[in-house]
PDB file of C-alpha atoms in Angstrom:
ATOM      1  CA  UNK A 265      59.455 -35.374 -33.869  1.00 51.00           C
ATOM      2  CA  UNK A 266      60.322 -37.103 -30.599  1.00 50.00           C
ATOM      3  CA  UNK A 267      56.699 -38.181 -29.904  1.00 50.00           C
ATOM      4  CA  UNK A 268      56.264 -39.203 -33.551  1.00 49.00           C
ATOM      5  CA  UNK A 269      59.672 -41.631 -33.132  1.00 48.00           C
ATOM      6  CA  UNK A 270      57.845 -42.979 -30.117  1.00 47.00           C
ATOM      7  CA  UNK A 271      54.577 -43.643 -31.616  1.00 46.00           C
ATOM      8  CA  UNK A 272      56.114 -45.436 -34.830  1.00 48.00           C
ATOM      9  CA  UNK A 273      58.009 -47.567 -32.472  1.00 50.00           C
ATOM     10  CA  UNK A 274      55.043 -48.635 -30.582  1.00 48.00           C
ATOM     11  CA  UNK A 275      53.152 -49.649 -33.502  1.00 51.00           C
ATOM     12  CA  UNK A 276      56.034 -51.341 -34.551  1.00 50.00           C
ATOM     13  CA  UNK A 277      56.244 -53.561 -31.678  1.00 52.00           C
ATOM     14  CA  UNK A 278      52.636 -53.852 -31.522  1.00 52.00           C
ATOM     15  CA  UNK A 279      52.907 -55.384 -34.992  1.00 51.00           C
ATOM     16  CA  UNK A 280      55.524 -57.629 -33.912  1.00 52.00           C
ATOM     17  CA  UNK A 281      53.890 -59.208 -31.118  1.00 48.00           C
ATOM     18  CA  UNK A 282      50.642 -59.456 -33.101  1.00 47.00           C
ATOM     19  CA  UNK A 283      52.953 -61.318 -35.782  1.00 48.00           C
ATOM     20  CA  UNK A 284      53.767 -63.782 -33.067  1.00 55.00           C
ATOM     21  CA  UNK A 285      50.402 -64.373 -31.845  1.00 55.00           C
ATOM     22  CA  UNK A 286      49.388 -65.567 -35.167  1.00 77.00           C
ATOM     23  CA  UNK A 287      49.825 -69.416 -34.603  1.00 94.00           C
ATOM     24  CA  UNK A 288      46.686 -71.349 -33.659  1.00 97.00           C
ATOM     25  CA  UNK A 289      47.006 -73.187 -30.500  1.00 98.00           C
ATOM     26  CA  UNK A 290      45.553 -76.423 -31.044  1.00 98.00           C
ATOM     27  CA  UNK A 291      45.305 -78.838 -28.028  1.00 98.00           C
ATOM     28  CA  UNK A 292      45.226 -82.315 -28.163  1.00 98.00           C
ATOM     29  CA  UNK A 293      43.893 -84.764 -25.579  1.00 98.00           C
ATOM     30  CA  UNK A 294      44.582 -88.741 -25.590  1.00 98.00           C
ATOM     31  CA  UNK A 295      42.823 -90.834 -22.992  1.00 97.00           C
ATOM     32  CA  UNK A 296      46.140 -92.780 -22.784  1.00 96.00           C
ATOM     33  CA  UNK A 297      48.834 -94.381 -24.705  1.00 95.00           C
ATOM     34  CA  UNK A 298      49.157 -97.409 -26.816  1.00 94.00           C
ATOM     35  CA  UNK A 299      50.058 -98.226 -30.393  1.00 93.00           C
ATOM     36  CA  UNK A 300      46.148 -97.755 -31.969  1.00 93.00           C
ATOM     37  CA  UNK A 301      45.563 -94.232 -30.478  1.00 96.00           C
ATOM     38  CA  UNK A 302      49.222 -93.173 -31.083  1.00 97.00           C
ATOM     39  CA  UNK A 303      48.385 -93.972 -34.604  1.00 96.00           C
ATOM     40  CA  UNK A 304      45.143 -91.723 -34.738  1.00 97.00           C
ATOM     41  CA  UNK A 305      47.482 -88.688 -33.533  1.00 98.00           C
ATOM     42  CA  UNK A 306      49.920 -89.361 -35.996  1.00 98.00           C
ATOM     43  CA  UNK A 307      47.877 -89.181 -38.624  1.00 98.00           C
ATOM     44  CA  UNK A 308      46.006 -85.984 -37.265  1.00 98.00           C
ATOM     45  CA  UNK A 309      49.638 -84.148 -37.261  1.00 98.00           C
ATOM     46  CA  UNK A 310      50.244 -85.533 -40.849  1.00 98.00           C
ATOM     47  CA  UNK A 311      47.284 -84.492 -42.318  1.00 98.00           C
ATOM     48  CA  UNK A 312      47.744 -80.840 -41.204  1.00 98.00           C
ATOM     49  CA  UNK A 313      51.255 -80.499 -42.157  1.00 97.00           C
ATOM     50  CA  UNK A 314      50.209 -81.640 -45.613  1.00 97.00           C
ATOM     51  CA  UNK A 315      47.272 -79.128 -45.669  1.00 97.00           C
ATOM     52  CA  UNK A 316      49.846 -76.446 -45.083  1.00 96.00           C
ATOM     53  CA  UNK A 317      49.507 -76.346 -41.039  1.00 97.00           C
ATOM     54  CA  UNK A 318      53.063 -77.078 -39.985  1.00 93.00           C
ATOM     55  CA  UNK A 319      54.967 -75.455 -36.892  1.00 92.00           C
ATOM     56  CA  UNK A 320      55.063 -72.163 -38.396  1.00 93.00           C
ATOM     57  CA  UNK A 321      51.259 -71.808 -38.512  1.00 96.00           C
ATOM     58  CA  UNK A 322      50.044 -73.888 -35.425  1.00 97.00           C
ATOM     59  CA  UNK A 323      51.240 -74.833 -32.269  1.00 97.00           C
ATOM     60  CA  UNK A 324      50.283 -78.133 -30.904  1.00 97.00           C
ATOM     61  CA  UNK A 325      49.912 -78.891 -26.955  1.00 98.00           C
ATOM     62  CA  UNK A 326      49.482 -82.567 -26.360  1.00 98.00           C
ATOM     63  CA  UNK A 327      48.530 -84.238 -23.328  1.00 98.00           C
ATOM     64  CA  UNK A 328      47.757 -87.879 -22.155  1.00 97.00           C
ATOM     65  CA  UNK A 329      45.328 -88.512 -19.357  1.00 97.00           C
ATOM     66  CA  UNK A 330      46.959 -91.725 -18.299  1.00 95.00           C
ATOM     67  CA  UNK A 331      43.781 -93.448 -18.436  1.00 93.00           C
ATOM     68  CA  UNK A 332      42.228 -91.535 -16.110  1.00 95.00           C
ATOM     69  CA  UNK A 333      38.658 -89.791 -17.098  1.00 95.00           C
ATOM     70  CA  UNK A 334      39.343 -87.188 -14.215  1.00 97.00           C
ATOM     71  CA  UNK A 335      42.769 -85.967 -15.602  1.00 98.00           C
ATOM     72  CA  UNK A 336      40.831 -85.728 -19.001  1.00 98.00           C
ATOM     73  CA  UNK A 337      38.559 -83.422 -17.528  1.00 98.00           C
ATOM     74  CA  UNK A 338      41.061 -81.394 -15.964  1.00 98.00           C
ATOM     75  CA  UNK A 339      43.138 -81.423 -19.286  1.00 98.00           C
ATOM     76  CA  UNK A 340      39.828 -80.284 -21.206  1.00 98.00           C
ATOM     77  CA  UNK A 341      39.525 -77.493 -18.885  1.00 98.00           C
ATOM     78  CA  UNK A 342      42.918 -76.109 -19.431  1.00 98.00           C
ATOM     79  CA  UNK A 343      42.221 -76.418 -23.233  1.00 98.00           C
ATOM     80  CA  UNK A 344      39.030 -74.331 -23.027  1.00 98.00           C
ATOM     81  CA  UNK A 345      41.415 -71.281 -21.377  1.00 97.00           C
ATOM     82  CA  UNK A 346      44.333 -71.646 -23.866  1.00 97.00           C
ATOM     83  CA  UNK A 347      43.386 -73.408 -27.045  1.00 98.00           C
ATOM     84  CA  UNK A 348      42.057 -72.211 -30.384  1.00 98.00           C
ATOM     85  CA  UNK A 349      40.972 -75.994 -31.514  1.00 98.00           C
ATOM     86  CA  UNK A 350      40.778 -79.025 -29.415  1.00 98.00           C
ATOM     87  CA  UNK A 351      40.974 -82.644 -30.526  1.00 98.00           C
ATOM     88  CA  UNK A 352      40.268 -85.319 -28.898  1.00 98.00           C
ATOM     89  CA  UNK A 353      41.034 -88.609 -29.306  1.00 98.00           C
ATOM     90  CA  UNK A 354      39.093 -91.543 -27.940  1.00 96.00           C
ATOM     91  CA  UNK A 355      35.402 -91.531 -26.502  1.00 95.00           C
ATOM     92  CA  UNK A 356      36.258 -90.361 -22.843  1.00 95.00           C
ATOM     93  CA  UNK A 357      38.678 -87.545 -23.924  1.00 97.00           C
ATOM     94  CA  UNK A 358      35.871 -86.448 -26.263  1.00 97.00           C
ATOM     95  CA  UNK A 359      33.156 -86.884 -23.641  1.00 97.00           C
ATOM     96  CA  UNK A 360      35.441 -84.831 -21.182  1.00 98.00           C
ATOM     97  CA  UNK A 361      36.040 -82.251 -23.828  1.00 98.00           C
ATOM     98  CA  UNK A 362      32.230 -81.769 -24.689  1.00 97.00           C
ATOM     99  CA  UNK A 363      31.661 -81.725 -20.885  1.00 97.00           C
ATOM    100  CA  UNK A 364      33.826 -78.509 -20.486  1.00 98.00           C
ATOM    101  CA  UNK A 365      34.064 -77.025 -23.819  1.00 98.00           C
ATOM    102  CA  UNK A 366      31.027 -75.276 -25.011  1.00 96.00           C
ATOM    103  CA  UNK A 367      31.967 -72.470 -27.351  1.00 96.00           C
ATOM    104  CA  UNK A 368      35.516 -73.595 -29.075  1.00 97.00           C
ATOM    105  CA  UNK A 369      35.508 -76.137 -31.746  1.00 98.00           C
ATOM    106  CA  UNK A 370      35.776 -79.479 -30.949  1.00 98.00           C
ATOM    107  CA  UNK A 371      37.078 -82.500 -33.252  1.00 98.00           C
ATOM    108  CA  UNK A 372      36.609 -85.960 -31.759  1.00 98.00           C
ATOM    109  CA  UNK A 373      38.454 -88.780 -33.197  1.00 98.00           C
ATOM    110  CA  UNK A 374      38.516 -92.629 -32.894  1.00 95.00           C
ATOM    111  CA  UNK A 375      34.883 -92.311 -31.220  1.00 96.00           C
ATOM    112  CA  UNK A 376      32.867 -95.426 -32.012  1.00 93.00           C
ATOM    113  CA  UNK A 377      29.451 -94.175 -31.704  1.00 93.00           C
ATOM    114  CA  UNK A 378      29.257 -90.397 -31.459  1.00 95.00           C
ATOM    115  CA  UNK A 379      25.562 -90.558 -30.832  1.00 94.00           C
ATOM    116  CA  UNK A 380      25.423 -93.217 -28.422  1.00 90.00           C
ATOM    117  CA  UNK A 381      28.488 -91.111 -26.439  1.00 92.00           C
ATOM    118  CA  UNK A 382      26.398 -87.974 -26.251  1.00 94.00           C
ATOM    119  CA  UNK A 383      29.114 -85.885 -27.907  1.00 96.00           C
ATOM    120  CA  UNK A 384      27.511 -84.511 -30.692  1.00 96.00           C
ATOM    121  CA  UNK A 385      26.936 -80.520 -30.527  1.00 96.00           C
ATOM    122  CA  UNK A 386      27.067 -77.633 -32.640  1.00 96.00           C
ATOM    123  CA  UNK A 387      30.571 -76.850 -31.976  1.00 98.00           C
ATOM    124  CA  UNK A 388      31.605 -80.689 -32.431  1.00 98.00           C
ATOM    125  CA  UNK A 389      32.239 -82.874 -35.348  1.00 98.00           C
ATOM    126  CA  UNK A 390      35.058 -85.656 -36.113  1.00 98.00           C
ATOM    127  CA  UNK A 391      35.630 -89.292 -37.132  1.00 98.00           C
ATOM    128  CA  UNK A 392      34.218 -92.428 -35.960  1.00 96.00           C
ATOM    129  CA  UNK A 393      36.137 -95.581 -35.985  1.00 93.00           C
ATOM    130  CA  UNK A 394      33.412 -98.101 -35.854  1.00 91.00           C
ATOM    131  CA  UNK A 395      34.184-101.580 -36.299  1.00 92.00           C
ATOM    132  CA  UNK A 396      33.068-103.841 -39.361  1.00 95.00           C
ATOM    133  CA  UNK A 397      31.759-106.638 -36.738  1.00 96.00           C
ATOM    134  CA  UNK A 398      30.032-108.527 -39.510  1.00 96.00           C
ATOM    135  CA  UNK A 399      33.353-108.793 -41.235  1.00 96.00           C
ATOM    136  CA  UNK A 400      35.153-109.541 -38.294  1.00 97.00           C
ATOM    137  CA  UNK A 401      32.351-112.553 -37.539  1.00 98.00           C
ATOM    138  CA  UNK A 402      33.230-113.748 -41.106  1.00 97.00           C
ATOM    139  CA  UNK A 403      36.976-113.641 -40.908  1.00 97.00           C
ATOM    140  CA  UNK A 404      36.543-116.329 -38.061  1.00 98.00           C
ATOM    141  CA  UNK A 405      34.141-118.488 -40.068  1.00 97.00           C
ATOM    142  CA  UNK A 406      37.057-118.212 -42.676  1.00 97.00           C
ATOM    143  CA  UNK A 407      40.306-119.021 -41.019  1.00 97.00           C
ATOM    144  CA  UNK A 408      38.701-120.904 -37.978  1.00 97.00           C
ATOM    145  CA  UNK A 409      36.120-123.089 -39.413  1.00 97.00           C
ATOM    146  CA  UNK A 410      36.192-125.315 -36.253  1.00 96.00           C
ATOM    147  CA  UNK A 411      35.574-122.731 -33.747  1.00 98.00           C
ATOM    148  CA  UNK A 412      32.113-122.638 -32.026  1.00 98.00           C
ATOM    149  CA  UNK A 413      32.884-120.445 -28.812  1.00 98.00           C
ATOM    150  CA  UNK A 414      34.210-116.811 -29.191  1.00 98.00           C
ATOM    151  CA  UNK A 415      35.523-115.033 -25.875  1.00 98.00           C
ATOM    152  CA  UNK A 416      35.245-111.506 -25.020  1.00 98.00           C
ATOM    153  CA  UNK A 417      36.851-109.325 -22.487  1.00 98.00           C
ATOM    154  CA  UNK A 418      35.962-105.814 -22.422  1.00 97.00           C
ATOM    155  CA  UNK A 419      35.983-102.747 -19.938  1.00 96.00           C
ATOM    156  CA  UNK A 420      32.550-102.173 -19.034  1.00 95.00           C
ATOM    157  CA  UNK A 421      33.029 -98.738 -18.089  1.00 90.00           C
ATOM    158  CA  UNK A 422      33.787 -97.696 -21.456  1.00 89.00           C
ATOM    159  CA  UNK A 423      30.981 -96.820 -23.732  1.00 88.00           C
ATOM    160  CA  UNK A 424      32.616 -97.544 -26.971  1.00 89.00           C
ATOM    161  CA  UNK A 425      33.579-100.992 -25.942  1.00 93.00           C
ATOM    162  CA  UNK A 426      30.237-101.778 -24.284  1.00 93.00           C
ATOM    163  CA  UNK A 427      28.853-100.653 -27.585  1.00 93.00           C
ATOM    164  CA  UNK A 428      30.911-102.725 -29.830  1.00 95.00           C
ATOM    165  CA  UNK A 429      31.016-105.978 -27.636  1.00 97.00           C
ATOM    166  CA  UNK A 430      26.754-105.725 -27.800  1.00 96.00           C
ATOM    167  CA  UNK A 431      26.969-105.293 -31.887  1.00 96.00           C
ATOM    168  CA  UNK A 432      29.717-108.025 -31.947  1.00 97.00           C
ATOM    169  CA  UNK A 433      27.942-110.484 -29.672  1.00 98.00           C
ATOM    170  CA  UNK A 434      24.657-110.214 -31.841  1.00 98.00           C
ATOM    171  CA  UNK A 435      26.620-110.323 -35.477  1.00 98.00           C
ATOM    172  CA  UNK A 436      28.380-113.694 -34.078  1.00 98.00           C
ATOM    173  CA  UNK A 437      25.124-115.259 -32.393  1.00 98.00           C
ATOM    174  CA  UNK A 438      23.463-114.711 -35.577  1.00 98.00           C
ATOM    175  CA  UNK A 439      25.891-116.916 -37.476  1.00 98.00           C
ATOM    176  CA  UNK A 440      25.590-119.502 -34.725  1.00 98.00           C
ATOM    177  CA  UNK A 441      28.444-118.990 -32.479  1.00 98.00           C
ATOM    178  CA  UNK A 442      28.253-118.986 -28.309  1.00 98.00           C
ATOM    179  CA  UNK A 443      29.728-115.832 -27.123  1.00 98.00           C
ATOM    180  CA  UNK A 444      31.047-115.693 -23.704  1.00 98.00           C
ATOM    181  CA  UNK A 445      31.746-112.169 -22.162  1.00 98.00           C
ATOM    182  CA  UNK A 446      33.854-111.194 -19.248  1.00 98.00           C
ATOM    183  CA  UNK A 447      33.688-107.539 -18.136  1.00 97.00           C
ATOM    184  CA  UNK A 448      36.140-105.760 -16.253  1.00 97.00           C
ATOM    185  CA  UNK A 449      36.558-102.230 -14.760  1.00 95.00           C
ATOM    186  CA  UNK A 450      40.225-101.403 -14.840  1.00 93.00           C
ATOM    187  CA  UNK A 451      43.867-103.022 -16.166  1.00 94.00           C
ATOM    188  CA  UNK A 452      44.544-104.694 -12.831  1.00 96.00           C
ATOM    189  CA  UNK A 453      41.375-106.910 -13.611  1.00 98.00           C
ATOM    190  CA  UNK A 454      42.705-108.360 -17.129  1.00 98.00           C
ATOM    191  CA  UNK A 455      44.612-111.339 -16.136  1.00 98.00           C
ATOM    192  CA  UNK A 456      42.127-112.949 -13.659  1.00 98.00           C
ATOM    193  CA  UNK A 457      39.517-112.545 -16.491  1.00 98.00           C
ATOM    194  CA  UNK A 458      41.730-113.837 -19.310  1.00 98.00           C
ATOM    195  CA  UNK A 459      42.334-116.718 -16.762  1.00 98.00           C
ATOM    196  CA  UNK A 460      38.742-117.584 -16.474  1.00 98.00           C
ATOM    197  CA  UNK A 461      37.627-117.156 -20.263  1.00 98.00           C
ATOM    198  CA  UNK A 462      40.185-118.734 -22.246  1.00 98.00           C
ATOM    199  CA  UNK A 463      39.760-122.232 -20.931  1.00 98.00           C
ATOM    200  CA  UNK A 464      36.081-122.266 -21.971  1.00 98.00           C
ATOM    201  CA  UNK A 465      36.753-120.685 -25.476  1.00 98.00           C
ATOM    202  CA  UNK A 466      38.065-121.763 -28.875  1.00 98.00           C
ATOM    203  CA  UNK A 467      38.871-118.187 -30.096  1.00 98.00           C
ATOM    204  CA  UNK A 468      39.604-114.609 -28.196  1.00 98.00           C
ATOM    205  CA  UNK A 469      37.932-111.623 -29.974  1.00 98.00           C
ATOM    206  CA  UNK A 470      39.674-108.023 -29.145  1.00 98.00           C
ATOM    207  CA  UNK A 471      37.538-105.490 -29.807  1.00 95.00           C
ATOM    208  CA  UNK A 472      38.438-101.211 -29.611  1.00 92.00           C
ATOM    209  CA  UNK A 473      38.726-100.725 -25.806  1.00 93.00           C
ATOM    210  CA  UNK A 474      41.461 -98.946 -24.701  1.00 93.00           C
ATOM    211  CA  UNK A 475      42.123-101.188 -21.583  1.00 95.00           C
ATOM    212  CA  UNK A 476      42.289-104.036 -24.127  1.00 96.00           C
ATOM    213  CA  UNK A 477      44.688-102.500 -26.002  1.00 95.00           C
ATOM    214  CA  UNK A 478      46.551-100.920 -23.030  1.00 95.00           C
ATOM    215  CA  UNK A 479      47.287-104.802 -21.776  1.00 97.00           C
ATOM    216  CA  UNK A 480      47.839-106.268 -25.211  1.00 97.00           C
ATOM    217  CA  UNK A 481      51.143-107.693 -24.714  1.00 97.00           C
ATOM    218  CA  UNK A 482      49.540-109.787 -21.729  1.00 98.00           C
ATOM    219  CA  UNK A 483      46.317-110.447 -23.878  1.00 98.00           C
ATOM    220  CA  UNK A 484      49.102-112.158 -26.381  1.00 98.00           C
ATOM    221  CA  UNK A 485      51.132-114.079 -23.555  1.00 98.00           C
ATOM    222  CA  UNK A 486      48.116-115.621 -21.798  1.00 98.00           C
ATOM    223  CA  UNK A 487      46.287-116.631 -25.098  1.00 98.00           C
ATOM    224  CA  UNK A 488      50.046-118.130 -26.512  1.00 98.00           C
ATOM    225  CA  UNK A 489      49.981-120.162 -23.045  1.00 98.00           C
ATOM    226  CA  UNK A 490      46.436-121.514 -23.635  1.00 98.00           C
ATOM    227  CA  UNK A 491      46.724-122.085 -27.197  1.00 98.00           C
ATOM    228  CA  UNK A 492      43.961-119.729 -28.197  1.00 98.00           C
ATOM    229  CA  UNK A 493      43.870-117.855 -31.419  1.00 98.00           C
ATOM    230  CA  UNK A 494      42.882-113.700 -31.106  1.00 98.00           C
ATOM    231  CA  UNK A 495      41.128-112.243 -33.772  1.00 98.00           C
ATOM    232  CA  UNK A 496      41.222-108.537 -33.401  1.00 96.00           C
ATOM    233  CA  UNK A 497      39.632-104.924 -34.584  1.00 95.00           C
ATOM    234  CA  UNK A 498      42.748-102.941 -35.565  1.00 92.00           C
ATOM    235  CA  UNK A 499      46.276-103.421 -37.239  1.00 91.00           C
ATOM    236  CA  UNK A 500      48.432-103.124 -34.265  1.00 93.00           C
ATOM    237  CA  UNK A 501      46.620-106.149 -32.826  1.00 96.00           C
ATOM    238  CA  UNK A 502      47.862-108.226 -35.643  1.00 96.00           C
ATOM    239  CA  UNK A 503      51.215-106.624 -35.519  1.00 95.00           C
ATOM    240  CA  UNK A 504      51.687-107.758 -31.794  1.00 96.00           C
ATOM    241  CA  UNK A 505      50.510-111.232 -32.123  1.00 97.00           C
ATOM    242  CA  UNK A 506      46.940-111.582 -32.985  1.00 98.00           C
ATOM    243  CA  UNK A 507      46.001-113.969 -35.732  1.00 98.00           C
ATOM    244  CA  UNK A 508      44.186-111.654 -37.706  1.00 98.00           C
ATOM    245  CA  UNK A 509      42.288-108.562 -38.052  1.00 96.00           C
ATOM    246  CA  UNK A 510      39.678-106.917 -40.227  1.00 96.00           C
ATOM    247  CA  UNK A 511      39.349-103.355 -39.562  1.00 94.00           C
ATOM    248  CA  UNK A 512      39.971 -99.469 -40.385  1.00 90.00           C
ATOM    249  CA  UNK A 513      43.011 -98.203 -40.123  1.00 92.00           C
ATOM    250  CA  UNK A 514      43.867 -95.767 -37.013  1.00 94.00           C
ATOM    251  CA  UNK A 515      46.282 -94.144 -39.178  1.00 95.00           C
ATOM    252  CA  UNK A 516      43.088 -93.119 -41.782  1.00 95.00           C
ATOM    253  CA  UNK A 517      40.709 -92.227 -38.833  1.00 96.00           C
ATOM    254  CA  UNK A 518      43.334 -89.516 -37.417  1.00 97.00           C
ATOM    255  CA  UNK A 519      44.172 -88.593 -40.922  1.00 97.00           C
ATOM    256  CA  UNK A 520      40.523 -87.395 -41.719  1.00 97.00           C
ATOM    257  CA  UNK A 521      40.349 -85.685 -38.372  1.00 98.00           C
ATOM    258  CA  UNK A 522      43.319 -83.823 -39.413  1.00 98.00           C
ATOM    259  CA  UNK A 523      41.676 -82.879 -42.604  1.00 98.00           C
ATOM    260  CA  UNK A 524      38.227 -81.937 -41.059  1.00 98.00           C
ATOM    261  CA  UNK A 525      40.505 -79.731 -38.593  1.00 98.00           C
ATOM    262  CA  UNK A 526      42.316 -77.725 -41.885  1.00 98.00           C
ATOM    263  CA  UNK A 527      38.899 -77.289 -43.319  1.00 98.00           C
ATOM    264  CA  UNK A 528      37.838 -75.098 -40.368  1.00 98.00           C
ATOM    265  CA  UNK A 529      41.462 -73.439 -40.255  1.00 98.00           C
ATOM    266  CA  UNK A 530      40.854 -72.394 -44.254  1.00 97.00           C
ATOM    267  CA  UNK A 531      37.370 -70.851 -43.081  1.00 97.00           C
ATOM    268  CA  UNK A 532      34.861 -73.546 -43.197  1.00 97.00           C
ATOM    269  CA  UNK A 533      32.183 -73.246 -40.198  1.00 97.00           C
ATOM    270  CA  UNK A 534      32.287 -76.205 -37.748  1.00 97.00           C
ATOM    271  CA  UNK A 535      28.603 -76.847 -38.123  1.00 95.00           C
ATOM    272  CA  UNK A 536      28.964 -77.450 -41.855  1.00 96.00           C
ATOM    273  CA  UNK A 537      31.373 -79.962 -41.316  1.00 97.00           C
ATOM    274  CA  UNK A 538      29.387 -83.240 -40.679  1.00 96.00           C
ATOM    275  CA  UNK A 539      31.228 -85.939 -38.958  1.00 96.00           C
ATOM    276  CA  UNK A 540      32.317 -89.014 -40.972  1.00 96.00           C
ATOM    277  CA  UNK A 541      32.688 -92.898 -40.471  1.00 92.00           C
ATOM    278  CA  UNK A 542      35.639 -94.354 -42.152  1.00 91.00           C
ATOM    279  CA  UNK A 543      33.891 -97.042 -44.480  1.00 82.00           C
ATOM    280  CA  UNK A 544      36.908 -99.131 -45.734  1.00 88.00           C
ATOM    281  CA  UNK A 545      38.044-101.895 -43.878  1.00 92.00           C
ATOM    282  CA  UNK A 546      41.329-104.074 -44.024  1.00 93.00           C
ATOM    283  CA  UNK A 547      42.473-107.650 -43.591  1.00 96.00           C
ATOM    284  CA  UNK A 548      45.784-107.940 -41.839  1.00 96.00           C
ATOM    285  CA  UNK A 549      47.068-111.398 -41.284  1.00 97.00           C
ATOM    286  CA  UNK A 550      50.226-112.357 -39.009  1.00 97.00           C
ATOM    287  CA  UNK A 551      51.940-114.924 -40.716  1.00 96.00           C
ATOM    288  CA  UNK A 552      53.700-116.464 -38.305  1.00 96.00           C
ATOM    289  CA  UNK A 553      51.037-116.776 -35.989  1.00 97.00           C
ATOM    290  CA  UNK A 554      48.963-118.553 -38.914  1.00 97.00           C
ATOM    291  CA  UNK A 555      51.730-120.604 -39.388  1.00 96.00           C
ATOM    292  CA  UNK A 556      51.537-121.627 -35.560  1.00 95.00           C
ATOM    293  CA  UNK A 557      47.889-122.351 -36.051  1.00 95.00           C
ATOM    294  CA  UNK A 558      48.411-124.480 -39.069  1.00 94.00           C
ATOM    295  CA  UNK A 559      46.538-121.939 -41.424  1.00 92.00           C
ATOM    296  CA  UNK A 560      47.558-121.607 -44.657  1.00 78.00           C
ATOM    297  CA  UNK A 561      46.828-118.768 -47.305  1.00 56.00           C
ATOM    298  CA  UNK A 562      44.124-116.034 -46.952  1.00 52.00           C
TER     299      UNK A 562
END
């Protein structure tokens, strides 16, 4: 009888332990913190909650690589050991995840061109935040009809930024603009790059670029001093002081990613969940900046 009691106690304790282990471990890796990527992460978490995956069902472990790709690799290695699902926000974080995680589901978010980034695998899917560059060129034409020279500063080591800079340049040149491009390799070079390019242009274009996003207050400060308007690619740029943007919602990119993760958690195989591109773009105009440049209406 005593042995039977002990056996029942062991079974009950095991059941209790199993119950505690039912939470799905989700690792979110993000290359750096700035408003655009933070909005993506918020969208992911909100979508999961709205699909029924709150703190009672999942445990979210968030790590930020502080802009360092080596750190992103270490985070990916850690998540490969402890996480059931990995969400990689930004192209560098997605590349680090794919380099290190082969047998667990990886969902990328805010990756401009997953094909060019080389991240598409059987265990990988997600949501692209490819910018509508042709619409952005048209926005410049509409708001700044006298502009002829467009400037771009971008990080040459960011694959997504290189791709978008090339795409925007081609779209702008087709409309007769001269595009002046300044490449940098890190945050510390942004100030000197702006000092060199701003005197030679009529408008500055700021693309989806983590180095650009991380230094946006500096970009606004120097552009204001040079009296040069900025056309940007994400809503947060307009909120921080750009004249206007025509771009997709960072929050929506994250939200769609969260919906995809929920599908997987509901039993759908990741290889049956194709990656998505957010198609709808939105125009946001900073009215205070528009007034300063004498632009009325939309």
